[in-house]
Short mmCIF file of C-alpha atoms in Angstrom, two decimals:
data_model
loop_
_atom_site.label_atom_id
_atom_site.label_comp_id
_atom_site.label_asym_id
_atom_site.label_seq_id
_atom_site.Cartn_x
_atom_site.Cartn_y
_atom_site.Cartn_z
CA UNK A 54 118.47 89.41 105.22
CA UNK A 55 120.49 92.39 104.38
CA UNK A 56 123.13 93.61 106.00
CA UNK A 57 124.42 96.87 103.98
CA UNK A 58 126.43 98.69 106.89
CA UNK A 59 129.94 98.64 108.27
CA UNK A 60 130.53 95.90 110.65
CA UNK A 61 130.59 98.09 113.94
CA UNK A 62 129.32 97.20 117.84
CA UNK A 63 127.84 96.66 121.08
CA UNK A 64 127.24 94.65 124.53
CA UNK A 65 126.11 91.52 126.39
CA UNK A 66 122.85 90.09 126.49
CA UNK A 67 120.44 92.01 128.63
CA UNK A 68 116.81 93.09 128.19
CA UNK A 69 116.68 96.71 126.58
CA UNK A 70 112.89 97.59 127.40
CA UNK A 71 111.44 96.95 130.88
CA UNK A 72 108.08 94.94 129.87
CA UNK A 73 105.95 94.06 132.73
CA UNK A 74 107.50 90.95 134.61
CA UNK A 75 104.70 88.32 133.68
CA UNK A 76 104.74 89.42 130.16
CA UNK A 77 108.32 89.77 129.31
CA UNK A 78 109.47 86.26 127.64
CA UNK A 79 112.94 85.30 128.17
CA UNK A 80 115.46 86.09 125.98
CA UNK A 81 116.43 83.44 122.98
CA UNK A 82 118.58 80.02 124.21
CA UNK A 83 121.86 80.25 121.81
CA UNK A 84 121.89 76.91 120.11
CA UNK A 85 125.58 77.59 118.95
CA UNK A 86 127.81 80.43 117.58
CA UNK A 87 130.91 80.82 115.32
CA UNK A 88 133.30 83.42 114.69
CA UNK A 89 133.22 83.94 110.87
CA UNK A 90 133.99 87.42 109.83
CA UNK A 91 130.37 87.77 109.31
CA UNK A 92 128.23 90.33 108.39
CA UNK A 93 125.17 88.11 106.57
CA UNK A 94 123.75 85.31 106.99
CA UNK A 95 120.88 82.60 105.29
CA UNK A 96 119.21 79.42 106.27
CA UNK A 97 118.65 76.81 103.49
CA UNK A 98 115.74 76.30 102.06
CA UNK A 99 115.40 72.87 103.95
CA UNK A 100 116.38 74.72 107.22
CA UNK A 101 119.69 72.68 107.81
CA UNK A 102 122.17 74.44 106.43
CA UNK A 103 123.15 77.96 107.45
CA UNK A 104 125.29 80.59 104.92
CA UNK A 105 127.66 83.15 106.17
CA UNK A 106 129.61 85.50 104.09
CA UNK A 107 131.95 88.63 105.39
CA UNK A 108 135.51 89.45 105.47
CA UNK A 109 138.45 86.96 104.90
CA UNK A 110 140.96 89.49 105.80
CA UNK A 111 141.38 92.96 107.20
CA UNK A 112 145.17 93.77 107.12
CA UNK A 113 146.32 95.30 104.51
CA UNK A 114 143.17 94.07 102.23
CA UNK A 115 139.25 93.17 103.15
CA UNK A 116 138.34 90.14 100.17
CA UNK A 117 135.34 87.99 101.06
CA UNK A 118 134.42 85.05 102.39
CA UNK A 119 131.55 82.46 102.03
CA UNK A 120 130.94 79.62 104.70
CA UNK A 121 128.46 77.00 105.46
CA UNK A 122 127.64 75.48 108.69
CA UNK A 123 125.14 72.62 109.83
CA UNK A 124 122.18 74.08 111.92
CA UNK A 125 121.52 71.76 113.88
CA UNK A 126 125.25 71.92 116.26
CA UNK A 127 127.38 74.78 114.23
CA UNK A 128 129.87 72.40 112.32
CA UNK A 129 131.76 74.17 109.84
CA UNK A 130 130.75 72.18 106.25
CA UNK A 131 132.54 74.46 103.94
CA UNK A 132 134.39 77.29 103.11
CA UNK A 133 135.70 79.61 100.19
CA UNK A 134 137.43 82.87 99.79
CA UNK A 135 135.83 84.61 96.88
CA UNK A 136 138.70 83.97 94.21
CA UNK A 137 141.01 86.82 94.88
CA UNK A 138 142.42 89.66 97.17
CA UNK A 139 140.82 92.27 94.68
CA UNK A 140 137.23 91.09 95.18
CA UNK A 141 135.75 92.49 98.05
CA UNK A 142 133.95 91.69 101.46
CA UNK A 143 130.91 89.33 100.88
CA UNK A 144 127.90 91.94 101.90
CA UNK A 145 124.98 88.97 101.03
CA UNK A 146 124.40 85.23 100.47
CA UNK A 147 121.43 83.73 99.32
CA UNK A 148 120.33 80.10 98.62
CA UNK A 149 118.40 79.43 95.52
CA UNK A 150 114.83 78.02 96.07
CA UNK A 151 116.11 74.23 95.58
CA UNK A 152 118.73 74.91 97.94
CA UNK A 153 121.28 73.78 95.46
CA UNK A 154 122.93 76.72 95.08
CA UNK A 155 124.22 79.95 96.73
CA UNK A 156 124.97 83.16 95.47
CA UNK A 157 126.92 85.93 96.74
CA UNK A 158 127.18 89.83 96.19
CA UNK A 159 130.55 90.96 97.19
CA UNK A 160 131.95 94.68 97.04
CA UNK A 161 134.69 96.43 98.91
CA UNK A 162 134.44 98.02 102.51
CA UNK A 163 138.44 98.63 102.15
CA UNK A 164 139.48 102.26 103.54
CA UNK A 165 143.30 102.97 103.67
CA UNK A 166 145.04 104.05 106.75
CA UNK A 167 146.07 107.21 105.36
CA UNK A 168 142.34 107.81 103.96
CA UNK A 169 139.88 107.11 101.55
CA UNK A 170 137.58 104.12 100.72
CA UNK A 171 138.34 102.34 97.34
CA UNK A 172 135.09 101.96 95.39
CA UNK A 173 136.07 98.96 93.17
CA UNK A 174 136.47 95.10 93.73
CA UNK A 175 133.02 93.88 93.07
CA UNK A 176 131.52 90.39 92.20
CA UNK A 177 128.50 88.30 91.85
CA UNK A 178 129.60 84.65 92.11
CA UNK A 179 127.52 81.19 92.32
CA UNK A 180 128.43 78.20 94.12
CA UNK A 181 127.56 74.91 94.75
CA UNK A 182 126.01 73.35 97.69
CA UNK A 183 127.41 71.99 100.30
CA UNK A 184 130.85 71.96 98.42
CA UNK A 185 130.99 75.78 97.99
CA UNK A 186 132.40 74.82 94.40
CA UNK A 187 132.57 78.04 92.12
CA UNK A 188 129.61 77.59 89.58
CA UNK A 189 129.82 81.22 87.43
CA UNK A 190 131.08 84.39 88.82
CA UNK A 191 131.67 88.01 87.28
CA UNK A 192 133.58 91.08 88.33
CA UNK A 193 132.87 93.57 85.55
CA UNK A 194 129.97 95.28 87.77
CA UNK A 195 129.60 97.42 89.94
CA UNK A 196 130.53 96.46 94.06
CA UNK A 197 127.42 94.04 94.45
CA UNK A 198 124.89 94.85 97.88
CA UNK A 199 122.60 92.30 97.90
CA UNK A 200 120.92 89.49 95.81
CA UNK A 201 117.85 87.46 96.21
CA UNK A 202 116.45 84.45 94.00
CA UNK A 203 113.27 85.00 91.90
CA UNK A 204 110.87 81.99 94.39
CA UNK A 205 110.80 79.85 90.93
CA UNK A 206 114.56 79.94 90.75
CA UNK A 207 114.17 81.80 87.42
CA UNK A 208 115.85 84.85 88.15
CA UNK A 209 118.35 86.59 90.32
CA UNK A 210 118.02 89.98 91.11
CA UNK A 211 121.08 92.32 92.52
CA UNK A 212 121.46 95.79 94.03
CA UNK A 213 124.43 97.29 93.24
CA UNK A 214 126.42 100.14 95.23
CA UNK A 215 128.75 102.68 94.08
CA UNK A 216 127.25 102.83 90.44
CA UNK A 217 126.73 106.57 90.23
CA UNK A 218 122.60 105.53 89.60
CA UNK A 219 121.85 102.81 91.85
CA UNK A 220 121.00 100.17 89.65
CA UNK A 221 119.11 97.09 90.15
CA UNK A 222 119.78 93.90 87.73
CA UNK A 223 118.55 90.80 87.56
CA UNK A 224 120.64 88.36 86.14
CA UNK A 225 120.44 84.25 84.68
CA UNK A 226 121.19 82.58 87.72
CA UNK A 227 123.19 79.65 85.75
CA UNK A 228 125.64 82.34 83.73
CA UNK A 229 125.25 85.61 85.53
CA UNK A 230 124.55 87.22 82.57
CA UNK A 231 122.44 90.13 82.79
CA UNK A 232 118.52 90.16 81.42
CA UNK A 233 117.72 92.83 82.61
CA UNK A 234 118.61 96.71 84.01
CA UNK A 235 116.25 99.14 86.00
CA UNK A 236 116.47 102.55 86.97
CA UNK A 237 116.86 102.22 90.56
CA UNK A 238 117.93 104.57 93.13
CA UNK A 239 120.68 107.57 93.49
CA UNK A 240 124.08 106.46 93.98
CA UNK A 241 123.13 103.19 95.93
CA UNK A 242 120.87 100.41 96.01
CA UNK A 243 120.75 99.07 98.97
CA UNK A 244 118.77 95.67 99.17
CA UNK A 245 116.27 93.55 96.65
CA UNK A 246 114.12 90.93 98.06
CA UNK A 247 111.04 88.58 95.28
CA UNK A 248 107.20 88.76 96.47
CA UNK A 249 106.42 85.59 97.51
CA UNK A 250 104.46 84.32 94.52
CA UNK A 251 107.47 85.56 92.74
CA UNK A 252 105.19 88.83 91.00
CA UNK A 253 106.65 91.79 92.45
CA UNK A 254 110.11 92.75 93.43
CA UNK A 255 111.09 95.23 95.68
CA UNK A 256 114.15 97.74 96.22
CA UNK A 257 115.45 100.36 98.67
CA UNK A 258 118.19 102.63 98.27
CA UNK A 259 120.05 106.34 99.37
CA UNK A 260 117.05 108.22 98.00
CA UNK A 261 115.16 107.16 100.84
CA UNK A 262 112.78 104.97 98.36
CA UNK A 263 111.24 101.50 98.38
CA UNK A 264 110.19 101.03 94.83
CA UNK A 265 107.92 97.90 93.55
CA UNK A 266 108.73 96.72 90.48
CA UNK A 267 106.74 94.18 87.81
CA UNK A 268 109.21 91.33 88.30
CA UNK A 269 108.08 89.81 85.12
CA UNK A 270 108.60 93.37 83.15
CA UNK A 271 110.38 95.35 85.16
CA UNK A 272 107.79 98.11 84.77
CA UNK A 273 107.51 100.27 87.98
CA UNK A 274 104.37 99.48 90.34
CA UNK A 275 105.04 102.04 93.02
CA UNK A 276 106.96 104.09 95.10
CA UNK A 277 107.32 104.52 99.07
CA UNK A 278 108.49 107.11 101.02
CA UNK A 279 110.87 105.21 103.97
CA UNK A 280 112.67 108.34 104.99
CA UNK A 281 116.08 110.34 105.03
CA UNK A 282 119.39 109.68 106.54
CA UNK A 283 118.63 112.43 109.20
CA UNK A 284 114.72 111.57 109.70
CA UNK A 285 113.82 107.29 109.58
CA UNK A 286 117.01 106.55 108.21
CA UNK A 287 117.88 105.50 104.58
CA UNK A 288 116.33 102.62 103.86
CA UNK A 289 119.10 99.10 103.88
CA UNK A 290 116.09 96.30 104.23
CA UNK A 291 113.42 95.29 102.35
CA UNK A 292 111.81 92.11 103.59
CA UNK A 293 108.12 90.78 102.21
CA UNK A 294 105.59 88.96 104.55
CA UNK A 295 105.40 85.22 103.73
CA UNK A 296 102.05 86.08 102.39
CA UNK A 297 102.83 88.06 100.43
CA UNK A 298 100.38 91.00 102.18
CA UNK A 299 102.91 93.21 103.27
CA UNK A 300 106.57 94.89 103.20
CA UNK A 301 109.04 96.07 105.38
CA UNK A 302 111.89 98.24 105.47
CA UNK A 303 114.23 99.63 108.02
CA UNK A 304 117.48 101.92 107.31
CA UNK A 305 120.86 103.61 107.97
CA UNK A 306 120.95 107.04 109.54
CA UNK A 307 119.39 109.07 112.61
CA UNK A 308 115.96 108.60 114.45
CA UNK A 309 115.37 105.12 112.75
CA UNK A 310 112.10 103.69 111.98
CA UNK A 311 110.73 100.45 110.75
CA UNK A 312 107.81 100.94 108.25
CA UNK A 313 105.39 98.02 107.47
CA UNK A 314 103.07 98.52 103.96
CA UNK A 315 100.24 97.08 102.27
CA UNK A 316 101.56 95.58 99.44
CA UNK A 317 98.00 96.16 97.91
CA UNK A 318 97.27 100.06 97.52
CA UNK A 319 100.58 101.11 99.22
CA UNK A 320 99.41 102.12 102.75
CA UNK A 321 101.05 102.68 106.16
CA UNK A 322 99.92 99.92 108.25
CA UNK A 323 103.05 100.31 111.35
CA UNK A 324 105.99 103.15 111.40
CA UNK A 325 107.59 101.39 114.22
CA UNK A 326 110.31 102.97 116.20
CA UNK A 327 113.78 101.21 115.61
CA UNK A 328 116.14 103.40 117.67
CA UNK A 329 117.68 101.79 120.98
CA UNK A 330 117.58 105.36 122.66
CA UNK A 331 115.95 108.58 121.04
CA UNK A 332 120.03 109.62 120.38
CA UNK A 333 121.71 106.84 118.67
CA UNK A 334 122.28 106.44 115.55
CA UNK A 335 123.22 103.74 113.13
CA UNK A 336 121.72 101.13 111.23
CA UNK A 337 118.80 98.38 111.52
CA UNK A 338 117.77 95.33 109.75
CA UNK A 339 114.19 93.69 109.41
CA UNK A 340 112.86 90.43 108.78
CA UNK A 341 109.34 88.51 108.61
CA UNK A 342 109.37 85.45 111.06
CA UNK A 343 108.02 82.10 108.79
CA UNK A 344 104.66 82.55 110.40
CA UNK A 345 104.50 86.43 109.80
CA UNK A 346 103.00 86.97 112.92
CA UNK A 347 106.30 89.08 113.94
CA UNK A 348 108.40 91.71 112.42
CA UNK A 349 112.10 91.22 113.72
CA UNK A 350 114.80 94.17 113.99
CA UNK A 351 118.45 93.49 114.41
CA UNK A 352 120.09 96.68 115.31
CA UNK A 353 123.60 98.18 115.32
CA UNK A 354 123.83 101.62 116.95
CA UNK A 355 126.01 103.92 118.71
CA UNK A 356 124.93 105.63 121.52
CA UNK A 357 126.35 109.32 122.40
CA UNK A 358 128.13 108.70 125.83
CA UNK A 359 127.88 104.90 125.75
CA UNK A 360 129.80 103.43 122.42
CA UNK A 361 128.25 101.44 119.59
CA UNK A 362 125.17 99.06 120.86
CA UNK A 363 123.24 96.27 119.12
CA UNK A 364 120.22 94.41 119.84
CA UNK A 365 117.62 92.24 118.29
CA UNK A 366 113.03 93.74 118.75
CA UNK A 367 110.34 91.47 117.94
CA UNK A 368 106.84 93.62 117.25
CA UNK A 369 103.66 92.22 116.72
CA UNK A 370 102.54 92.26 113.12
CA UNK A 371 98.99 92.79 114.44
CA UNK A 372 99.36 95.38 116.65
CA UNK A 373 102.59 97.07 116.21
CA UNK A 374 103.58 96.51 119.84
CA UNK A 375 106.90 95.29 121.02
CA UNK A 376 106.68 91.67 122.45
CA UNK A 377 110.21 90.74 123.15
CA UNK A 378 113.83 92.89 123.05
CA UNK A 379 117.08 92.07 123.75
CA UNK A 380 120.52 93.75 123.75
CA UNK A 381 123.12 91.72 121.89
CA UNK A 382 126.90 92.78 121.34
CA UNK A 383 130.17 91.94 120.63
CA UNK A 384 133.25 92.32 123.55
CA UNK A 385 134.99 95.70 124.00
CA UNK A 386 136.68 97.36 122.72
CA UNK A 387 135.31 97.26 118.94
CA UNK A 388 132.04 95.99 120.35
CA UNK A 389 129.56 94.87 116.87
CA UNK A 390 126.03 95.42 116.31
CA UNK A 391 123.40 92.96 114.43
CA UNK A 392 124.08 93.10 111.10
CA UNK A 393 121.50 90.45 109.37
CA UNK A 394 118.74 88.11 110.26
CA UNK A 395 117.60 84.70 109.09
CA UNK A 396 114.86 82.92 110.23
CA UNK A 397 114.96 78.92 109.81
CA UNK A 398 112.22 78.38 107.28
CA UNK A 399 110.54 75.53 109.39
CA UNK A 400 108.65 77.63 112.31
CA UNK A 401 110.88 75.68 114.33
CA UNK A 402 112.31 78.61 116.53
CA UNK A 403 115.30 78.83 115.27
CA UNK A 404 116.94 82.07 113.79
CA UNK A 405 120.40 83.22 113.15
CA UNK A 406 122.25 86.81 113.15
CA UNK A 407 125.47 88.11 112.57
CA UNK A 408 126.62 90.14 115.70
CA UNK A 409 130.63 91.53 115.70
CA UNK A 410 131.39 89.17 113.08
CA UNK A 411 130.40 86.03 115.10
CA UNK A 412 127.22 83.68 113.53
CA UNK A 413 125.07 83.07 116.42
CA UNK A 414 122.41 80.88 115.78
CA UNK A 415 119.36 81.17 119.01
CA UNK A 416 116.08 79.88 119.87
CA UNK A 417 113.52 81.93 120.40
CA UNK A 418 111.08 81.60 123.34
CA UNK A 419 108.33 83.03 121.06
CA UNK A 420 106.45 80.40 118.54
CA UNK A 421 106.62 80.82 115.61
CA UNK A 422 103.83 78.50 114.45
CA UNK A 423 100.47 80.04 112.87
CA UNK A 424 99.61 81.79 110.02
CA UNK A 425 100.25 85.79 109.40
CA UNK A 426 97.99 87.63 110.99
CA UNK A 427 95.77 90.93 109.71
CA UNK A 428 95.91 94.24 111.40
CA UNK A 429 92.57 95.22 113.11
CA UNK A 430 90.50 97.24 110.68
CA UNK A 431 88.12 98.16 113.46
CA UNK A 432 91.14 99.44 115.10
CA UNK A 433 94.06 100.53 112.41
CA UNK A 434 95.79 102.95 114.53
CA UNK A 435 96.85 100.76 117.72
CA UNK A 436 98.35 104.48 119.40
CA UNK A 437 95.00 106.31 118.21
CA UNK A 438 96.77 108.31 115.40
CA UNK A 439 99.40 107.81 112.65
CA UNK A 440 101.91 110.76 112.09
CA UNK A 441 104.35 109.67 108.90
CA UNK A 442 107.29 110.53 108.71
CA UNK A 443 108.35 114.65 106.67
CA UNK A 444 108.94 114.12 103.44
CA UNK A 445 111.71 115.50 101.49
CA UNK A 446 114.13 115.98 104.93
CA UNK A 447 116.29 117.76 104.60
CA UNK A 448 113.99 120.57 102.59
CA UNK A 449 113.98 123.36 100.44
CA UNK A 450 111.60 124.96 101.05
CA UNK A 451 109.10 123.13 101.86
CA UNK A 452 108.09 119.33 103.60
CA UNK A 453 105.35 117.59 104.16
CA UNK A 454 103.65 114.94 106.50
CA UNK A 455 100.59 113.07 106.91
CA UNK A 456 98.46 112.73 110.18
CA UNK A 457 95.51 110.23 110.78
CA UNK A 458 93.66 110.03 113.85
CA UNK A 459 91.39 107.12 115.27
CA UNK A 460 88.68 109.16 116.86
CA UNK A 461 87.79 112.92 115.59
CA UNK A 462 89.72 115.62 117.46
CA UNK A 463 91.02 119.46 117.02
CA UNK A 464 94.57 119.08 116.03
CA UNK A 465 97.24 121.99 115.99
CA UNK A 466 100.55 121.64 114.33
CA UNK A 467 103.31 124.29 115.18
CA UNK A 468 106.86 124.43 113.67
CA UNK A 469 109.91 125.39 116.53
CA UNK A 470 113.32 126.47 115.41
CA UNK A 471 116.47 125.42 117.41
CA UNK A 472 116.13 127.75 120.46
CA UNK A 473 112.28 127.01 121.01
CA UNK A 474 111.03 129.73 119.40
CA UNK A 475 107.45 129.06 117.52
CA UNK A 476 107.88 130.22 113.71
CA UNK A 477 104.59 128.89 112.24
CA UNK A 478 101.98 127.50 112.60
CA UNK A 479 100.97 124.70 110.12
CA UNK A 480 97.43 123.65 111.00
CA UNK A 481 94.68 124.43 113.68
CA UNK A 482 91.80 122.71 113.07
CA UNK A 483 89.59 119.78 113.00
CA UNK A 484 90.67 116.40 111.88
CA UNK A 485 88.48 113.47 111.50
CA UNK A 486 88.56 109.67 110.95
CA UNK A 487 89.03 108.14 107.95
CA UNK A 488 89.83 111.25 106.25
CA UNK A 489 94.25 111.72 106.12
CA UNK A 490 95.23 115.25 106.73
CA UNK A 491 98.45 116.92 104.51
CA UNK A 492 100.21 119.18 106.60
CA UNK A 493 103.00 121.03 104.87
CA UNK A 494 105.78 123.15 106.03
CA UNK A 495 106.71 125.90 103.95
CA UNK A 496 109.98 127.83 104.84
CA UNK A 497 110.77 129.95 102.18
CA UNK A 498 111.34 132.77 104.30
CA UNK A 499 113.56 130.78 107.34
CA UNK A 500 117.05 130.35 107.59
CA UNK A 501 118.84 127.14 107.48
CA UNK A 502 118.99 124.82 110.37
CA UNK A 503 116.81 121.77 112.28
CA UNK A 504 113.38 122.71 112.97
CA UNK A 505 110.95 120.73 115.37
CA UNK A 506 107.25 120.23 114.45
CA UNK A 507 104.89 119.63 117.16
CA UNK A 508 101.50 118.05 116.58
CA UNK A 509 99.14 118.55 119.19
CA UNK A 510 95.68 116.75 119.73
CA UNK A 511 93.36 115.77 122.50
CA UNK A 512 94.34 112.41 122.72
CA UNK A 513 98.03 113.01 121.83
CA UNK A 514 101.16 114.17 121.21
CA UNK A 515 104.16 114.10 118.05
CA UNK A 516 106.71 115.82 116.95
CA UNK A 517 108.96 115.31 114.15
CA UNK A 518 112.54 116.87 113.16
CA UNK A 519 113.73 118.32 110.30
CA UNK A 520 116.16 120.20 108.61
CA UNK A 521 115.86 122.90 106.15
CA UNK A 522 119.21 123.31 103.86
CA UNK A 523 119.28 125.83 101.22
#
């Protein structure tokens, strides 16, 4: 699973949320752990072989790296720097469905001393497994995010970084060559991930998108609203449900949030919060476990007062709820966040992150056996409402959000400027099941700045920020 963000922090292992005593499970056993310069990492199809790729050097030049390691105890099996100095850090690896080969997307994360990031030395190379044996490999794109393997092995799909439109590409997995271009995102494209029954693929990028795509066209299916930088974060991770029933994203930014969909009709089914305090900000990762009955978070976050922080959330893919959390960090003084998740593709326990550049590989005290489960439709909002999310933010001049409530209730929505004071009100009124309410902000007439809505019912209470630039 993804891990689009600059290797950063945090500290030992040590429960984040106090659960009650009885129900909180203990944190993962580590089955073994390697430093590796890693910032993503992949189990094999087969489950017993586990992919790294990061940094091969830092001083004076990042280039990437690509290492495999045996699940089962951590042995190193191979390793290969990706050609040359000018190719940068390895950002994702990914085994082909036979598990015969991996690919990697590399691109730089290279800033000078004296300033300024160099947006050049990509590549998209192919290897052999377990030899690491360079099968085809091209550096003519743009600085490569992520890749992912059509589920037939058919295909290989990249999103691609610095390209000025965000392009996504899928490619012939035996020569690289490209089949195919779409649109994609702004300037960045963050992560790709297949459908499981190979039908759909999926994107996120800096426009705060997912998009669906016809995987066997290309034509667009739909579009999702995950957020901003400054409000959910943009969206870094797209991960399906083994089933195929739903899709996840998570992102890069301030007051992060996880977002689960029905791949079906496009509806909010969770809008989980992925923040380790209300403050931080930073980045977060998601992956499906092999039984979908979890969504997993790796996290990498700093926290005003406190230095960067990382940590690894399992919710319920029923309910929403959180049923296990754990902090998880690198040693001062650079400290180093989770970056990516893998989940052994067995239901066996096992699952591996990258945390400060180390592969840990843990067991978790969850099972993971089971099929995915299906959200309650006598109950669909666990919290008894669903508030998404203000979409654009930032605005000009006006946003918009979307409110559903469980049981009917008189709802009031009020917009706050930085001091407190009240400068509109939005909605005061009756809201009733099954019926979503738009409530838009319109702030034509305000000044620049962050604004705070408030939504009030009988049974609850939201708020959501935003920030008006004109």
């Amino acid at each position: 699973m993804k891990s689009f963000a600059t290797l950063r922090s945090a500290a030992a292992l040590g429960l984040f949320v106090a659960l009650p005593a009885a129900a909180q499970p203990q944190p993962p056993t580590v089955v073994w752990e390697q430093p590796a310069r890693a910032g993503t990492v992949a189990f094999s199809p087969d489950g017993e072989v586990v992919a790294s790729g990061g940094i091969a050097s830092v001083n004076p030049f990042a280039f990437g790296r690509v290492d495999l390691w045996d699940a089962d105890d951590g042995t190193q099996l191979a390793h290969r720097e990706t050609h040359t100095f000018l190719i940068g850090a390895t950002n994702e690896v990914m085994f082909s469905p036979d598990g015969a080969t991996l690919a990697s997307a590399n691109g730089t994360v290279y800033c000078a001393p004296n300033g300024g990031c160099s947006p050049d030395r990509p590549g998209l190379f192919t290897w052999t497994v377990p030899a690491l044996d360079p099968l085809a490999g091209r550096d003519d794109l743009s600085p490569a995010a992520a890749v992912a393997f059509a589920p037939d092995g058919a295909a290989l799909a990249v999103a691609y970084f610095y390209d000025n439109d965000g392009v996504v590409r899928t490619h012939d997995p035996t020569t690289l060559a490209t089949v195919r271009q779409l649109p994609g995102h702004q300037y960045t494209a963050a992560d790709v991930a297949y459908a499981p029954d190979g039908t759909l693929l999926a994107s996120v990028g800096d426009d705060g998108q997912l998009r669906l795509w016809d995987a066997a066209t290309g034509a667009p299916v739909r579009v999702l609203e995950h957020g901003s930088y400054l409000e959910g974060g943009d969206p870094i991770s797209v991960a399906f449900s083994p089933d195929g029933q739903y899709v996840a994203t998570s992102g890069d930014g301030y007051n992060l949030r996880a977002r689960v969909w029905r791949v079906a009709g496009g509806a909010l089914v969770h809008d989980l919060d992925a923040g380790i305090t209300p403050t931080s900000y930073g980045s977060a990762v998601v992956a499906f476990t092999p039984n979908g009955n979890y969504l997993v978070g790796g996290f990498q976050q700093y926290v005003p007062g406190d230095n960067w922080r990382g940590g690894v959330r399992f919710w319920s893919v029923a309910t929403g709820d959180i049923v296990l959390e754990y902090a998880e960090s690198g040693p001062p003084p650079y400290f180093g966040g989770v970056t990516s998740l893998a989940f052994s593709p067995g239901q066996d326990s096992l699952f591996a992150y990258t945390v400060a550049g180390r592969v840990k590989v843990v067991r978790t005290p969850i099972s993971l056996a089971g099929g995915t489960p299906t959200p309650s439709e006598a109950d669909p909002l666990p919290e008894g409402y669903r508030l998404s999310g203000a979409y654009p933010n930032p605005f000009n001049p006006s946003t918009t959000l979307t409110l559903e409530v469980a049981a009917a209730q008189r709802v009031r929505v009020e917009a706050f400027d930085a001091v407190g004071r009240r400068v509109a009100t939005l909605f005061d009124g009756p809201v009733t099941p099954g019926a979503p309410r738009s409530l838009s902000f319109e702030a034509g007439g305000l000044p620049s700045g962050p604004y705070l809505l408030r939504v009030t019912g009988e049974t609850f209470r939201a708020t959501r920020r935003v920030t008006l630039l004109k």
